[in-house]
PDB file of C-alpha atoms in Angstrom:
ATOM      1  CA  MET E   1      14.110  51.411 103.608  1.00 42.00           C
ATOM      2  CA  ALA E   2      11.977  53.622 101.400  1.00 46.00           C
ATOM      3  CA  ASP E   3       8.839  52.502 103.251  1.00 69.00           C
ATOM      4  CA  LEU E   4      10.245  53.952 106.499  1.00 80.00           C
ATOM      5  CA  LEU E   5      10.621  57.426 105.036  1.00 88.00           C
ATOM      6  CA  ILE E   6       7.584  59.694 104.887  1.00 91.00           C
ATOM      7  CA  HIS E   7       8.398  61.925 101.932  1.00 92.00           C
ATOM      8  CA  SER E   8       5.334  62.638  99.793  1.00 93.00           C
ATOM      9  CA  MET E   9       3.909  66.105  99.336  1.00 95.00           C
ATOM     10  CA  ASN E  10       0.534  64.423  99.833  1.00 95.00           C
ATOM     11  CA  GLU E  11       1.260  64.501 103.586  1.00 96.00           C
ATOM     12  CA  PHE E  12       0.422  68.217 103.384  1.00 98.00           C
ATOM     13  CA  SER E  13      -2.978  67.654 101.769  1.00 97.00           C
ATOM     14  CA  GLU E  14      -4.880  69.091 104.742  1.00 97.00           C
ATOM     15  CA  ILE E  15      -2.844  72.306 104.663  1.00 98.00           C
ATOM     16  CA  ILE E  16      -2.769  72.609 100.880  1.00 98.00           C
ATOM     17  CA  GLY E  17      -6.481  71.809 100.746  1.00 98.00           C
ATOM     18  CA  ALA E  18      -7.301  74.578 103.221  1.00 98.00           C
ATOM     19  CA  ALA E  19      -5.207  77.036 101.206  1.00 98.00           C
ATOM     20  CA  ILE E  20      -6.846  75.954  97.956  1.00 98.00           C
ATOM     21  CA  ASP E  21     -10.269  76.421  99.521  1.00 97.00           C
ATOM     22  CA  VAL E  22      -9.302  80.016 100.333  1.00 98.00           C
ATOM     23  CA  ALA E  23      -8.028  80.881  96.840  1.00 98.00           C
ATOM     24  CA  ALA E  24     -10.516  78.655  94.929  1.00 97.00           C
ATOM     25  CA  PRO E  25      -8.221  78.018  91.929  1.00 97.00           C
ATOM     26  CA  ARG E  26      -9.880  76.530  88.864  1.00 97.00           C
ATOM     27  CA  ARG E  27      -6.754  75.591  86.944  1.00 98.00           C
ATOM     28  CA  ILE E  28      -3.875  73.960  88.814  1.00 98.00           C
ATOM     29  CA  VAL E  29      -0.512  72.952  87.364  1.00 98.00           C
ATOM     30  CA  GLU E  30       1.568  70.295  89.105  1.00 98.00           C
ATOM     31  CA  ILE E  31       5.300  70.149  88.359  1.00 98.00           C
ATOM     32  CA  GLY E  32       6.734  66.766  89.293  1.00 96.00           C
ATOM     33  CA  ALA E  33       4.399  63.801  89.692  1.00 94.00           C
ATOM     34  CA  GLU E  34       6.704  60.797  90.280  1.00 90.00           C
ATOM     35  CA  PHE E  35       4.318  58.098  91.557  1.00 91.00           C
ATOM     36  CA  GLY E  36       1.331  60.474  91.476  1.00 90.00           C
ATOM     37  CA  GLY E  37       0.842  60.520  95.230  1.00 93.00           C
ATOM     38  CA  THR E  38      -0.546  64.070  95.257  1.00 95.00           C
ATOM     39  CA  THR E  39      -2.099  64.085  91.795  1.00 96.00           C
ATOM     40  CA  PRO E  40      -5.519  62.545  92.638  1.00 96.00           C
ATOM     41  CA  PHE E  41      -6.007  65.021  95.496  1.00 97.00           C
ATOM     42  CA  LEU E  42      -5.144  68.002  93.278  1.00 97.00           C
ATOM     43  CA  ALA E  43      -7.346  66.653  90.492  1.00 97.00           C
ATOM     44  CA  ARG E  44     -10.324  66.434  92.847  1.00 96.00           C
ATOM     45  CA  LYS E  45      -9.743  69.992  94.036  1.00 96.00           C
ATOM     46  CA  ALA E  46      -9.570  71.323  90.472  1.00 96.00           C
ATOM     47  CA  GLU E  47     -12.623  69.327  89.389  1.00 95.00           C
ATOM     48  CA  SER E  48     -14.687  70.552  92.351  1.00 94.00           C
ATOM     49  CA  ALA E  49     -13.994  74.127  91.211  1.00 94.00           C
ATOM     50  CA  GLY E  50     -15.036  73.318  87.639  1.00 94.00           C
ATOM     51  CA  GLY E  51     -11.458  73.446  86.414  1.00 96.00           C
ATOM     52  CA  GLU E  52      -8.654  71.075  85.495  1.00 96.00           C
ATOM     53  CA  LEU E  53      -5.287  69.761  86.591  1.00 98.00           C
ATOM     54  CA  VAL E  54      -2.230  69.730  84.337  1.00 98.00           C
ATOM     55  CA  SER E  55       0.703  67.579  85.472  1.00 98.00           C
ATOM     56  CA  ILE E  56       4.183  68.202  84.067  1.00 98.00           C
ATOM     57  CA  ASP E  57       6.747  65.430  84.445  1.00 97.00           C
ATOM     58  CA  PRO E  58       9.127  64.164  81.748  1.00 95.00           C
ATOM     59  CA  ALA E  59       9.643  60.740  83.344  1.00 92.00           C
ATOM     60  CA  PRO E  60       7.061  59.796  85.985  1.00 94.00           C
ATOM     61  CA  LYS E  61       6.730  56.320  87.450  1.00 93.00           C
ATOM     62  CA  GLN E  62       4.471  53.728  85.858  1.00 95.00           C
ATOM     63  CA  ALA E  63       1.954  54.010  88.700  1.00 94.00           C
ATOM     64  CA  PHE E  64       1.267  57.609  87.691  1.00 95.00           C
ATOM     65  CA  LEU E  65       0.951  56.719  84.005  1.00 96.00           C
ATOM     66  CA  ASP E  66      -1.476  53.914  84.844  1.00 95.00           C
ATOM     67  CA  TRP E  67      -3.586  56.303  86.914  1.00 95.00           C
ATOM     68  CA  CYS E  68      -3.583  58.928  84.152  1.00 95.00           C
ATOM     69  CA  ALA E  69      -4.767  56.332  81.647  1.00 94.00           C
ATOM     70  CA  GLU E  70      -7.888  55.930  83.768  1.00 95.00           C
ATOM     71  CA  HIS E  71      -8.361  59.687  84.276  1.00 94.00           C
ATOM     72  CA  PRO E  72      -8.201  61.427  80.883  1.00 92.00           C
ATOM     73  CA  GLU E  73      -9.545  64.606  82.475  1.00 92.00           C
ATOM     74  CA  VAL E  74      -6.030  65.147  83.880  1.00 96.00           C
ATOM     75  CA  ARG E  75      -3.578  66.334  81.239  1.00 96.00           C
ATOM     76  CA  HIS E  76      -0.050  64.960  81.499  1.00 97.00           C
ATOM     77  CA  ILE E  77       2.777  66.777  79.709  1.00 97.00           C
ATOM     78  CA  ALA E  78       5.872  64.571  79.430  1.00 97.00           C
ATOM     79  CA  GLN E  79       8.450  67.347  79.118  1.00 96.00           C
ATOM     80  CA  PRO E  80      10.761  69.276  81.460  1.00 96.00           C
ATOM     81  CA  SER E  81       8.946  72.088  83.220  1.00 97.00           C
ATOM     82  CA  LEU E  82      11.131  74.903  81.885  1.00 97.00           C
ATOM     83  CA  ALA E  83      10.370  73.810  78.328  1.00 97.00           C
ATOM     84  CA  VAL E  84       6.599  74.146  78.685  1.00 97.00           C
ATOM     85  CA  ILE E  85       5.640  76.532  81.501  1.00 98.00           C
ATOM     86  CA  ASP E  86       5.320  79.433  79.084  1.00 96.00           C
ATOM     87  CA  GLN E  87       2.769  77.405  77.089  1.00 96.00           C
ATOM     88  CA  MET E  88       0.344  77.331  80.037  1.00 97.00           C
ATOM     89  CA  ALA E  89      -2.507  79.834  80.309  1.00 96.00           C
ATOM     90  CA  ASP E  90      -4.915  81.067  82.984  1.00 97.00           C
ATOM     91  CA  VAL E  91      -3.275  79.071  85.778  1.00 98.00           C
ATOM     92  CA  ASP E  92      -4.521  79.908  89.273  1.00 98.00           C
ATOM     93  CA  ALA E  93      -2.197  77.756  91.396  1.00 98.00           C
ATOM     94  CA  TRP E  94       1.118  75.957  90.944  1.00 98.00           C
ATOM     95  CA  VAL E  95       2.530  72.970  92.815  1.00 98.00           C
ATOM     96  CA  ILE E  96       6.315  72.560  92.441  1.00 98.00           C
ATOM     97  CA  ASP E  97       7.862  69.227  93.409  1.00 97.00           C
ATOM     98  CA  GLY E  98      10.161  68.453  90.514  1.00 95.00           C
ATOM     99  CA  ASP E  99      13.943  68.809  90.235  1.00 96.00           C
ATOM    100  CA  HIS E 100      15.156  70.173  93.572  1.00 97.00           C
ATOM    101  CA  ASN E 101      17.909  72.608  92.700  1.00 98.00           C
ATOM    102  CA  TRP E 102      18.405  76.356  92.578  1.00 98.00           C
ATOM    103  CA  PHE E 103      18.533  76.760  88.809  1.00 98.00           C
ATOM    104  CA  THR E 104      15.342  74.820  88.103  1.00 98.00           C
ATOM    105  CA  VAL E 105      13.218  76.235  90.919  1.00 98.00           C
ATOM    106  CA  TYR E 106      14.369  79.836  90.468  1.00 98.00           C
ATOM    107  CA  HIS E 107      13.596  79.775  86.750  1.00 98.00           C
ATOM    108  CA  GLU E 108      10.304  77.972  87.312  1.00 98.00           C
ATOM    109  CA  LEU E 109       9.289  80.814  89.630  1.00 98.00           C
ATOM    110  CA  LYS E 110      10.428  83.472  87.150  1.00 98.00           C
ATOM    111  CA  ALA E 111       8.459  81.819  84.351  1.00 98.00           C
ATOM    112  CA  ILE E 112       5.386  81.495  86.576  1.00 98.00           C
ATOM    113  CA  GLU E 113       5.639  85.145  87.574  1.00 98.00           C
ATOM    114  CA  ALA E 114       5.715  86.161  83.900  1.00 98.00           C
ATOM    115  CA  LEU E 115       2.549  84.141  83.237  1.00 98.00           C
ATOM    116  CA  CYS E 116       0.802  85.668  86.241  1.00 97.00           C
ATOM    117  CA  HIS E 117       1.600  89.115  84.891  1.00 97.00           C
ATOM    118  CA  ARG E 118       0.468  88.209  81.378  1.00 97.00           C
ATOM    119  CA  ASP E 119      -2.795  86.616  82.512  1.00 98.00           C
ATOM    120  CA  ALA E 120      -3.510  89.076  85.354  1.00 97.00           C
ATOM    121  CA  LYS E 121      -3.428  86.297  87.948  1.00 98.00           C
ATOM    122  CA  PRO E 122      -2.207  86.570  91.540  1.00 98.00           C
ATOM    123  CA  LEU E 123       0.742  84.376  92.425  1.00 98.00           C
ATOM    124  CA  LEU E 124       0.060  81.193  94.399  1.00 98.00           C
ATOM    125  CA  VAL E 125       2.804  78.542  94.491  1.00 98.00           C
ATOM    126  CA  PHE E 126       3.204  75.507  96.733  1.00 98.00           C
ATOM    127  CA  LEU E 127       6.783  74.176  96.881  1.00 98.00           C
ATOM    128  CA  HIS E 128       8.124  70.985  98.405  1.00 98.00           C
ATOM    129  CA  ASP E 129      11.622  70.389  99.849  1.00 98.00           C
ATOM    130  CA  VAL E 130      12.273  73.898 101.129  1.00 98.00           C
ATOM    131  CA  CYS E 131      13.875  72.514 104.318  1.00 98.00           C
ATOM    132  CA  TRP E 132      16.686  69.993 104.867  1.00 98.00           C
ATOM    133  CA  PRO E 133      18.174  68.351 102.857  1.00 98.00           C
ATOM    134  CA  CYS E 134      17.335  70.304  99.659  1.00 98.00           C
ATOM    135  CA  GLY E 135      16.724  73.714 101.185  1.00 98.00           C
ATOM    136  CA  ARG E 136      20.392  74.735 100.954  1.00 98.00           C
ATOM    137  CA  ARG E 137      21.816  71.927  98.807  1.00 98.00           C
ATOM    138  CA  ASP E 138      21.055  71.169  95.164  1.00 98.00           C
ATOM    139  CA  SER E 139      20.043  67.715  94.022  1.00 98.00           C
ATOM    140  CA  TYR E 140      20.057  66.708  90.370  1.00 98.00           C
ATOM    141  CA  TYR E 141      18.032  64.057  88.566  1.00 95.00           C
ATOM    142  CA  ALA E 142      19.535  65.142  85.251  1.00 94.00           C
ATOM    143  CA  PRO E 143      22.713  67.172  85.879  1.00 96.00           C
ATOM    144  CA  ALA E 144      23.398  67.585  82.152  1.00 95.00           C
ATOM    145  CA  GLN E 145      20.246  69.696  81.840  1.00 94.00           C
ATOM    146  CA  ILE E 146      21.612  72.304  84.257  1.00 97.00           C
ATOM    147  CA  PRO E 147      23.880  74.921  82.631  1.00 97.00           C
ATOM    148  CA  THR E 148      27.468  74.445  83.734  1.00 97.00           C
ATOM    149  CA  GLU E 149      27.686  77.895  85.310  1.00 97.00           C
ATOM    150  CA  HIS E 150      24.688  77.108  87.536  1.00 97.00           C
ATOM    151  CA  ARG E 151      25.548  73.512  88.402  1.00 98.00           C
ATOM    152  CA  GLN E 152      27.279  72.774  91.669  1.00 98.00           C
ATOM    153  CA  PRO E 153      29.981  70.098  91.840  1.00 98.00           C
ATOM    154  CA  TYR E 154      28.007  66.914  92.461  1.00 98.00           C
ATOM    155  CA  ASP E 155      28.292  63.253  93.317  1.00 97.00           C
ATOM    156  CA  TYR E 156      25.954  60.248  93.030  1.00 97.00           C
ATOM    157  CA  ASP E 157      27.574  58.144  95.759  1.00 95.00           C
ATOM    158  CA  GLY E 158      27.914  60.536  98.681  1.00 96.00           C
ATOM    159  CA  GLY E 159      25.223  60.928 101.327  1.00 97.00           C
ATOM    160  CA  VAL E 160      24.113  63.793 103.567  1.00 98.00           C
ATOM    161  CA  LYS E 161      23.447  64.253 107.271  1.00 97.00           C
ATOM    162  CA  PRO E 162      22.052  67.317 109.099  1.00 96.00           C
ATOM    163  CA  GLY E 163      24.782  69.634 110.331  1.00 95.00           C
ATOM    164  CA  ASN E 164      27.417  68.290 107.946  1.00 97.00           C
ATOM    165  CA  PRO E 165      27.961  70.543 104.905  1.00 98.00           C
ATOM    166  CA  TYR E 166      30.008  67.900 103.095  1.00 97.00           C
ATOM    167  CA  LEU E 167      29.122  64.593 101.477  1.00 98.00           C
ATOM    168  CA  ILE E 168      29.798  61.327 103.302  1.00 97.00           C
ATOM    169  CA  PRO E 169      31.062  58.591 100.946  1.00 94.00           C
ATOM    170  CA  HIS E 170      28.510  55.767 100.743  1.00 92.00           C
ATOM    171  CA  ARG E 171      26.840  56.863 103.992  1.00 94.00           C
ATOM    172  CA  GLY E 172      23.897  58.953 105.096  1.00 96.00           C
ATOM    173  CA  PHE E 173      20.831  59.869 103.061  1.00 96.00           C
ATOM    174  CA  ARG E 174      21.744  59.318  99.409  1.00 95.00           C
ATOM    175  CA  GLY E 175      20.191  58.793  96.008  1.00 93.00           C
ATOM    176  CA  MET E 176      21.493  55.266  95.359  1.00 91.00           C
ATOM    177  CA  GLY E 177      22.097  56.205  91.738  1.00 91.00           C
ATOM    178  CA  GLN E 178      18.714  57.865  91.262  1.00 92.00           C
ATOM    179  CA  PHE E 179      19.914  61.410  91.870  1.00 96.00           C
ATOM    180  CA  ALA E 180      23.084  63.304  92.752  1.00 98.00           C
ATOM    181  CA  TRP E 181      23.804  65.702  95.604  1.00 98.00           C
ATOM    182  CA  ALA E 182      25.765  68.923  95.378  1.00 98.00           C
ATOM    183  CA  ALA E 183      29.152  68.436  97.001  1.00 98.00           C
ATOM    184  CA  PHE E 184      28.583  71.218  99.537  1.00 98.00           C
ATOM    185  CA  GLU E 185      25.634  72.636 101.441  1.00 98.00           C
ATOM    186  CA  GLY E 186      25.053  76.389 101.513  1.00 98.00           C
ATOM    187  CA  GLY E 187      26.371  79.320  99.564  1.00 97.00           C
ATOM    188  CA  GLU E 188      24.933  81.230  96.637  1.00 97.00           C
ATOM    189  CA  LYS E 189      22.554  79.628  94.137  1.00 98.00           C
ATOM    190  CA  ASN E 190      22.404  76.358  96.030  1.00 98.00           C
ATOM    191  CA  GLY E 191      19.153  74.739  97.142  1.00 98.00           C
ATOM    192  CA  VAL E 192      15.398  75.151  96.854  1.00 98.00           C
ATOM    193  CA  LYS E 193      14.904  77.628  99.696  1.00 98.00           C
ATOM    194  CA  THR E 194      17.740  79.765  98.369  1.00 98.00           C
ATOM    195  CA  ALA E 195      15.940  79.880  95.011  1.00 98.00           C
ATOM    196  CA  VAL E 196      12.707  80.958  96.713  1.00 98.00           C
ATOM    197  CA  GLU E 197      14.501  83.660  98.688  1.00 98.00           C
ATOM    198  CA  ASP E 198      16.348  84.997  95.653  1.00 98.00           C
ATOM    199  CA  PHE E 199      13.148  85.121  93.610  1.00 98.00           C
ATOM    200  CA  ALA E 200      11.160  86.738  96.432  1.00 98.00           C
ATOM    201  CA  ALA E 201      13.842  89.376  97.040  1.00 98.00           C
ATOM    202  CA  GLU E 202      13.816  90.390  93.375  1.00 97.00           C
ATOM    203  CA  ALA E 203      10.009  90.427  93.214  1.00 96.00           C
ATOM    204  CA  THR E 204       9.762  92.519  96.377  1.00 95.00           C
ATOM    205  CA  GLU E 205      12.350  94.968  95.082  1.00 95.00           C
ATOM    206  CA  ALA E 206      10.235  95.320  91.931  1.00 94.00           C
ATOM    207  CA  GLY E 207       7.220  96.288  94.060  1.00 94.00           C
ATOM    208  CA  ARG E 208       5.398  92.961  94.447  1.00 93.00           C
ATOM    209  CA  MET E 209       3.813  92.321  97.867  1.00 96.00           C
ATOM    210  CA  LEU E 210       4.768  88.710  98.465  1.00 97.00           C
ATOM    211  CA  ALA E 211       4.162  86.564 101.530  1.00 98.00           C
ATOM    212  CA  TYR E 212       5.829  83.270 102.342  1.00 98.00           C
ATOM    213  CA  ALA E 213       4.824  80.564 104.799  1.00 98.00           C
ATOM    214  CA  GLU E 214       6.932  77.516 105.627  1.00 98.00           C
ATOM    215  CA  VAL E 215       5.772  74.280 107.243  1.00 98.00           C
ATOM    216  CA  PRO E 216       8.914  72.627 108.719  1.00 98.00           C
ATOM    217  CA  ALA E 217       7.928  68.961 108.328  1.00 98.00           C
ATOM    218  CA  VAL E 218       8.358  66.175 105.722  1.00 98.00           C
ATOM    219  CA  PHE E 219      11.284  68.059 104.117  1.00 98.00           C
ATOM    220  CA  GLY E 220       9.365  71.337 104.202  1.00 98.00           C
ATOM    221  CA  LEU E 221       6.385  72.890 102.461  1.00 98.00           C
ATOM    222  CA  GLY E 222       6.658  76.474 101.256  1.00 98.00           C
ATOM    223  CA  VAL E 223       3.717  78.591 100.154  1.00 98.00           C
ATOM    224  CA  LEU E 224       4.516  81.735  98.184  1.00 98.00           C
ATOM    225  CA  PHE E 225       1.668  84.102  97.348  1.00 98.00           C
ATOM    226  CA  ASP E 226       0.626  87.666  96.604  1.00 98.00           C
ATOM    227  CA  LEU E 227      -0.417  89.250  99.871  1.00 98.00           C
ATOM    228  CA  ASP E 228      -2.497  91.841  98.022  1.00 97.00           C
ATOM    229  CA  ALA E 229      -4.548  89.193  96.209  1.00 98.00           C
ATOM    230  CA  PRO E 230      -8.274  89.328  97.074  1.00 98.00           C
ATOM    231  CA  TRP E 231      -7.744  86.228  99.194  1.00 98.00           C
ATOM    232  CA  GLY E 232      -4.254  87.218 100.436  1.00 98.00           C
ATOM    233  CA  PRO E 233      -5.059  88.201 104.037  1.00 98.00           C
ATOM    234  CA  GLU E 234      -7.222  85.113 104.561  1.00 98.00           C
ATOM    235  CA  MET E 235      -4.468  82.940 103.106  1.00 98.00           C
ATOM    236  CA  ALA E 236      -1.968  84.422 105.547  1.00 98.00           C
ATOM    237  CA  SER E 237      -4.318  83.768 108.445  1.00 98.00           C
ATOM    238  CA  THR E 238      -4.933  80.184 107.314  1.00 98.00           C
ATOM    239  CA  LEU E 239      -1.235  79.369 107.076  1.00 98.00           C
ATOM    240  CA  ALA E 240      -0.037  81.293 110.136  1.00 98.00           C
ATOM    241  CA  PRO E 241      -0.447  78.433 112.668  1.00 98.00           C
ATOM    242  CA  TRP E 242       1.764  76.191 110.528  1.00 98.00           C
ATOM    243  CA  HIS E 243       4.435  78.763 109.675  1.00 98.00           C
ATOM    244  CA  GLU E 244       7.807  77.860 111.232  1.00 98.00           C
ATOM    245  CA  ASN E 245       5.926  75.808 113.837  1.00 98.00           C
ATOM    246  CA  LYS E 246       8.469  74.857 116.530  1.00 98.00           C
ATOM    247  CA  LEU E 247       6.779  71.589 117.471  1.00 98.00           C
ATOM    248  CA  LEU E 248       6.736  70.407 113.852  1.00 98.00           C
ATOM    249  CA  ALA E 249      10.387  71.404 113.433  1.00 98.00           C
ATOM    250  CA  THR E 250      11.354  69.392 116.530  1.00 98.00           C
ATOM    251  CA  LEU E 251       9.424  66.353 115.328  1.00 98.00           C
ATOM    252  CA  GLU E 252      11.076  66.633 111.915  1.00 98.00           C
ATOM    253  CA  ARG E 253      14.563  66.694 113.444  1.00 97.00           C
ATOM    254  CA  ASN E 254      13.706  63.647 115.538  1.00 97.00           C
ATOM    255  CA  ARG E 255      12.256  61.826 112.515  1.00 96.00           C
ATOM    256  CA  LEU E 256      15.371  62.451 110.452  1.00 97.00           C
ATOM    257  CA  ASP E 257      17.733  61.485 113.268  1.00 96.00           C
ATOM    258  CA  ASN E 258      15.906  58.197 113.724  1.00 95.00           C
ATOM    259  CA  TYR E 259      15.835  57.450 110.007  1.00 95.00           C
ATOM    260  CA  LEU E 260      19.529  58.206 109.564  1.00 96.00           C
ATOM    261  CA  THR E 261      20.317  55.976 112.544  1.00 96.00           C
ATOM    262  CA  VAL E 262      18.509  53.130 110.794  1.00 95.00           C
ATOM    263  CA  LEU E 263      20.518  53.844 107.632  1.00 94.00           C
ATOM    264  CA  ASP E 264      23.726  53.626 109.703  1.00 95.00           C
ATOM    265  CA  TRP E 265      22.652  50.246 111.085  1.00 95.00           C
ATOM    266  CA  GLN E 266      21.937  49.061 107.570  1.00 93.00           C
ATOM    267  CA  ASP E 267      25.280  50.299 106.251  1.00 93.00           C
ATOM    268  CA  ASN E 268      27.172  48.738 109.169  1.00 95.00           C
ATOM    269  CA  ALA E 269      25.455  45.413 108.594  1.00 95.00           C
ATOM    270  CA  ALA E 270      26.251  45.539 104.881  1.00 91.00           C
ATOM    271  CA  GLY E 271      29.886  46.351 105.629  1.00 90.00           C
ATOM    272  CA  ALA E 272      30.167  43.473 108.101  1.00 92.00           C
ATOM    273  CA  ALA E 273      28.626  41.065 105.607  1.00 92.00           C
ATOM    274  CA  ALA E 274      31.078  42.184 102.916  1.00 88.00           C
ATOM    275  CA  THR E 275      34.007  41.659 105.312  1.00 90.00           C
ATOM    276  CA  ARG E 276      32.853  38.156 106.170  1.00 91.00           C
ATOM    277  CA  ALA E 277      32.410  37.308 102.499  1.00 90.00           C
ATOM    278  CA  ALA E 278      35.946  38.462 101.751  1.00 81.00           C
TER     279      ALA E 278
END
């Protein structure tokens, strides 16, 4: 089933590439590599600007490690992002596609903001999974790493469907043991988009002129940046056609409905087979 689901941040390469061309970042940090689907593209962009790419992922897939072995110019840091962000320096752009929960993303953004202030850099962050299903619902690859007071009740077996705030036992879109979902959708400190909004509200209250664009496809791309950066107005103009695009949002809903229908067929077939075997 995984082959039926378009899910990589690399699907946004045209949009991210256009934004990178506007800001011309030399040093890019990627948080969350997994199979390394986006890494080669980001590495080429950094190299063309005379810079480098740093990729942070404590447990990427072997395909990424094999690629890195052939590209020593890309630096891989095998640690959790929150343990090493403050060790970075002179970073011009950040790409966040790691652990998709409020605590991690909010604190990644706070740490990035502190570095931008220290290094006198404008903020430019690309974030994946700002729409359904992670926009308003935490997911956890390593729940034990989230402080108890910031960790939602969670479950590895339940699945999710659009419009249903609860988990569906052994149905819907689920992690199959790879990750857990929060038991409920919505509410405070729950989900990637909520983390972005909470961070942006605090930054704006402190006097920062932030802009945010959201591309409502492939689980959602968010771009958070300083509007008063030298390239800020051009960045806003570049992203405007994609921001909350109604056609893309409709296509995304249709894509998810179709995929979840296929999952239902699969689950029904598995249930029928189990009944016959019994």
